[in-house]
Amino acid sequence: MILADASIRALIDSGALVFDPYDPDLVQPASVDVRLGQQFRVMRNTRLTHIDPITVDDALMESLEVPDGEPFVLHPGEFALGHTAETLGLPDNIVGVVNGKSSLGRLGVQVHATAGFVDPGFHGVIVLELSNVSTLPILLRPGMKVAQMVFQHLDRSAERPYGHPGLGSKYQGQQGAVASRYAANYPDA
């Protein structure tokens, strides 16, 4: 069941759902708007001929910090990682889904390539997989509303929520625009 505004506010007020910093004005009828953080990662495609997910490391992407009041320019066809300004913490019986904002989507901004699902137990910022499918550069500014989080109740609490020692949760506690850690699945590669 998708949570309505009153249920979302009650979970945040009780501390069961962490949203930090929390601005009650960001709560929508069935979601919470999230704002863009200041760190981005962009591809260093001048040195590499391909991406191998099994051996990829942080050198694939360059980290950028955008100062207050300055824009990040997302060029046509470009892919970059960004993150939410808010830290999110989900209880063991709630999942989150990241969706784009309609007004930005109508300009060609996509906020996730495939990873729009947030497991119960997750704690950290949400990394956004930003792309521009328009024909013109788009200016994205830290602090702007960039996506929305939808929350759903599970039928019961997860037995092994995200962050459980047996899961290998690579992004628990992430801060900033964290690059892919897929290669951790193949330590011998």
XYZ file of C-alpha atoms in Angstrom:
189
model
C 0.000 0.000 0.000
C 1.358 3.440 -0.952
C 1.557 5.807 2.008
C -0.452 9.032 2.014
C 0.809 12.386 3.267
C -0.537 11.992 6.823
C 1.063 8.542 7.156
C 4.392 9.833 5.833
C 4.369 12.769 8.257
C 3.476 10.478 11.181
C 6.385 8.124 10.384
C 8.822 11.039 10.125
C 7.500 12.677 13.308
C 7.864 9.373 15.210
C 11.436 8.885 13.975
C 10.615 5.578 12.249
C 11.287 7.168 8.846
C 14.395 9.369 8.733
C 14.381 12.384 6.441
C 17.218 14.773 7.258
C 16.940 17.677 6.803
C 13.164 17.504 6.947
C 10.974 20.246 5.516
C 7.234 19.521 5.998
C 6.489 21.643 2.921
C 8.123 18.949 0.749
C 5.436 16.374 1.646
C 3.081 15.867 -1.297
C -0.245 13.918 -1.312
C 1.532 10.527 -1.655
C 5.266 11.323 -1.794
C 8.030 13.561 -0.484
C 10.013 15.819 -2.803
C 13.789 15.505 -2.519
C 16.337 18.150 -3.413
C 19.576 17.902 -5.327
C 22.840 17.736 -3.389
C 26.122 19.451 -4.307
C 28.343 16.544 -5.354
C 28.333 15.033 -8.852
C 30.341 12.386 -10.661
C 30.885 12.525 -14.417
C 32.468 9.996 -16.775
C 36.123 10.371 -17.687
C 35.592 9.137 -21.218
C 38.805 10.551 -22.656
C 40.992 7.671 -21.424
C 38.786 4.593 -21.550
C 37.577 2.485 -24.460
C 34.843 0.664 -22.519
C 33.327 -0.012 -19.098
C 33.751 -3.451 -17.535
C 31.422 -3.632 -14.500
C 33.504 -6.449 -12.995
C 36.692 -4.381 -12.791
C 35.393 -0.799 -12.678
C 36.801 1.470 -9.983
C 36.412 5.065 -8.835
C 38.849 6.254 -11.523
C 36.058 5.882 -14.093
C 34.325 9.006 -12.809
C 35.526 12.441 -11.808
C 34.027 13.972 -8.666
C 32.778 17.576 -8.787
C 31.505 19.786 -5.981
C 29.142 22.544 -7.147
C 29.320 25.701 -4.984
C 26.161 27.267 -3.557
C 24.317 29.304 -6.170
C 26.155 27.720 -9.103
C 24.574 25.294 -11.627
C 25.723 21.883 -12.782
C 25.423 21.684 -16.581
C 24.020 18.355 -17.801
C 24.719 18.189 -21.526
C 22.562 16.340 -24.109
C 23.225 12.608 -23.955
C 25.342 13.023 -20.826
C 25.148 10.745 -17.804
C 26.175 11.881 -14.329
C 25.660 10.787 -10.767
C 24.150 13.197 -8.280
C 22.574 12.682 -4.879
C 19.763 13.908 -2.709
C 20.454 16.686 -0.233
C 18.427 14.648 2.247
C 19.597 11.559 4.109
C 16.946 8.856 4.163
C 16.522 6.060 6.696
C 13.887 3.388 6.098
C 12.477 1.094 8.775
C 12.442 -2.662 8.184
C 8.834 -2.660 6.921
C 8.885 0.239 4.422
C 10.343 0.418 0.893
C 10.965 3.561 -1.109
C 10.715 4.302 -4.817
C 12.485 7.244 -6.470
C 10.542 8.925 -9.259
C 11.365 11.965 -11.355
C 9.483 15.232 -11.162
C 7.095 15.732 -14.075
C 8.196 19.298 -14.821
C 11.876 18.281 -15.113
C 10.958 15.179 -17.108
C 9.200 17.401 -19.624
C 12.530 19.158 -20.129
C 14.394 15.886 -20.721
C 15.831 15.161 -17.261
C 15.814 11.547 -16.085
C 16.767 10.911 -12.453
C 17.441 7.187 -12.529
C 18.601 4.715 -15.135
C 17.435 1.544 -13.354
C 17.933 1.920 -9.611
C 14.721 3.524 -8.414
C 14.009 1.013 -5.626
C 15.180 1.570 -2.036
C 15.195 -1.489 0.240
C 13.862 -1.533 3.798
C 16.644 -0.816 6.286
C 18.571 1.452 3.900
C 20.211 4.523 5.427
C 22.052 7.208 3.454
C 21.569 9.677 0.645
C 19.912 8.493 -2.554
C 22.278 8.502 -5.511
C 20.579 9.817 -8.642
C 21.527 8.499 -12.086
C 21.005 11.712 -14.031
C 20.725 11.898 -17.789
C 19.660 14.523 -20.297
C 17.628 13.161 -23.218
C 16.878 16.612 -24.664
C 18.840 18.396 -27.388
C 19.976 21.309 -25.189
C 22.086 21.504 -22.016
C 20.068 21.648 -18.785
C 21.170 23.557 -15.691
C 20.638 21.654 -12.448
C 21.091 23.564 -9.221
C 21.869 22.094 -5.805
C 18.854 22.569 -3.556
C 16.286 22.360 -6.357
C 13.490 19.780 -6.147
C 14.715 17.031 -8.451
C 12.797 13.847 -7.570
C 10.149 12.427 -5.281
C 10.134 9.478 -2.902
C 7.109 7.202 -2.711
C 6.831 4.821 0.261
C 5.075 1.476 0.550
C 4.385 -0.823 3.510
C 5.608 -4.418 3.314
C 3.245 -7.156 4.454
C 5.740 -7.772 7.322
C 9.168 -6.571 8.397
C 12.078 -7.808 6.307
C 13.958 -10.652 7.997
C 17.244 -9.382 6.560
C 16.855 -5.664 5.824
C 19.397 -3.720 3.817
C 22.602 -3.488 5.811
C 22.238 -7.012 7.273
C 25.731 -8.559 7.558
C 24.905 -11.448 5.214
C 23.717 -9.269 2.335
C 26.835 -7.387 1.286
C 24.976 -4.073 1.231
C 27.547 -1.947 -0.592
C 25.813 1.411 -0.273
C 24.619 1.455 3.348
C 25.476 4.829 4.866
C 26.566 6.333 1.551
C 27.162 10.075 1.465
C 27.531 12.062 -1.750
C 27.474 10.809 -5.333
C 28.911 7.338 -4.697
C 30.161 5.533 -7.812
C 29.311 1.939 -8.731
C 30.656 -0.726 -6.391
C 29.564 -3.578 -8.645
C 33.151 -4.858 -8.852
C 32.936 -5.775 -5.134
C 30.815 -8.744 -6.281
C 33.943 -10.091 -8.042
C 36.857 -9.694 -5.600
C 39.078 -12.086 -7.586
C 38.639 -10.342 -10.952
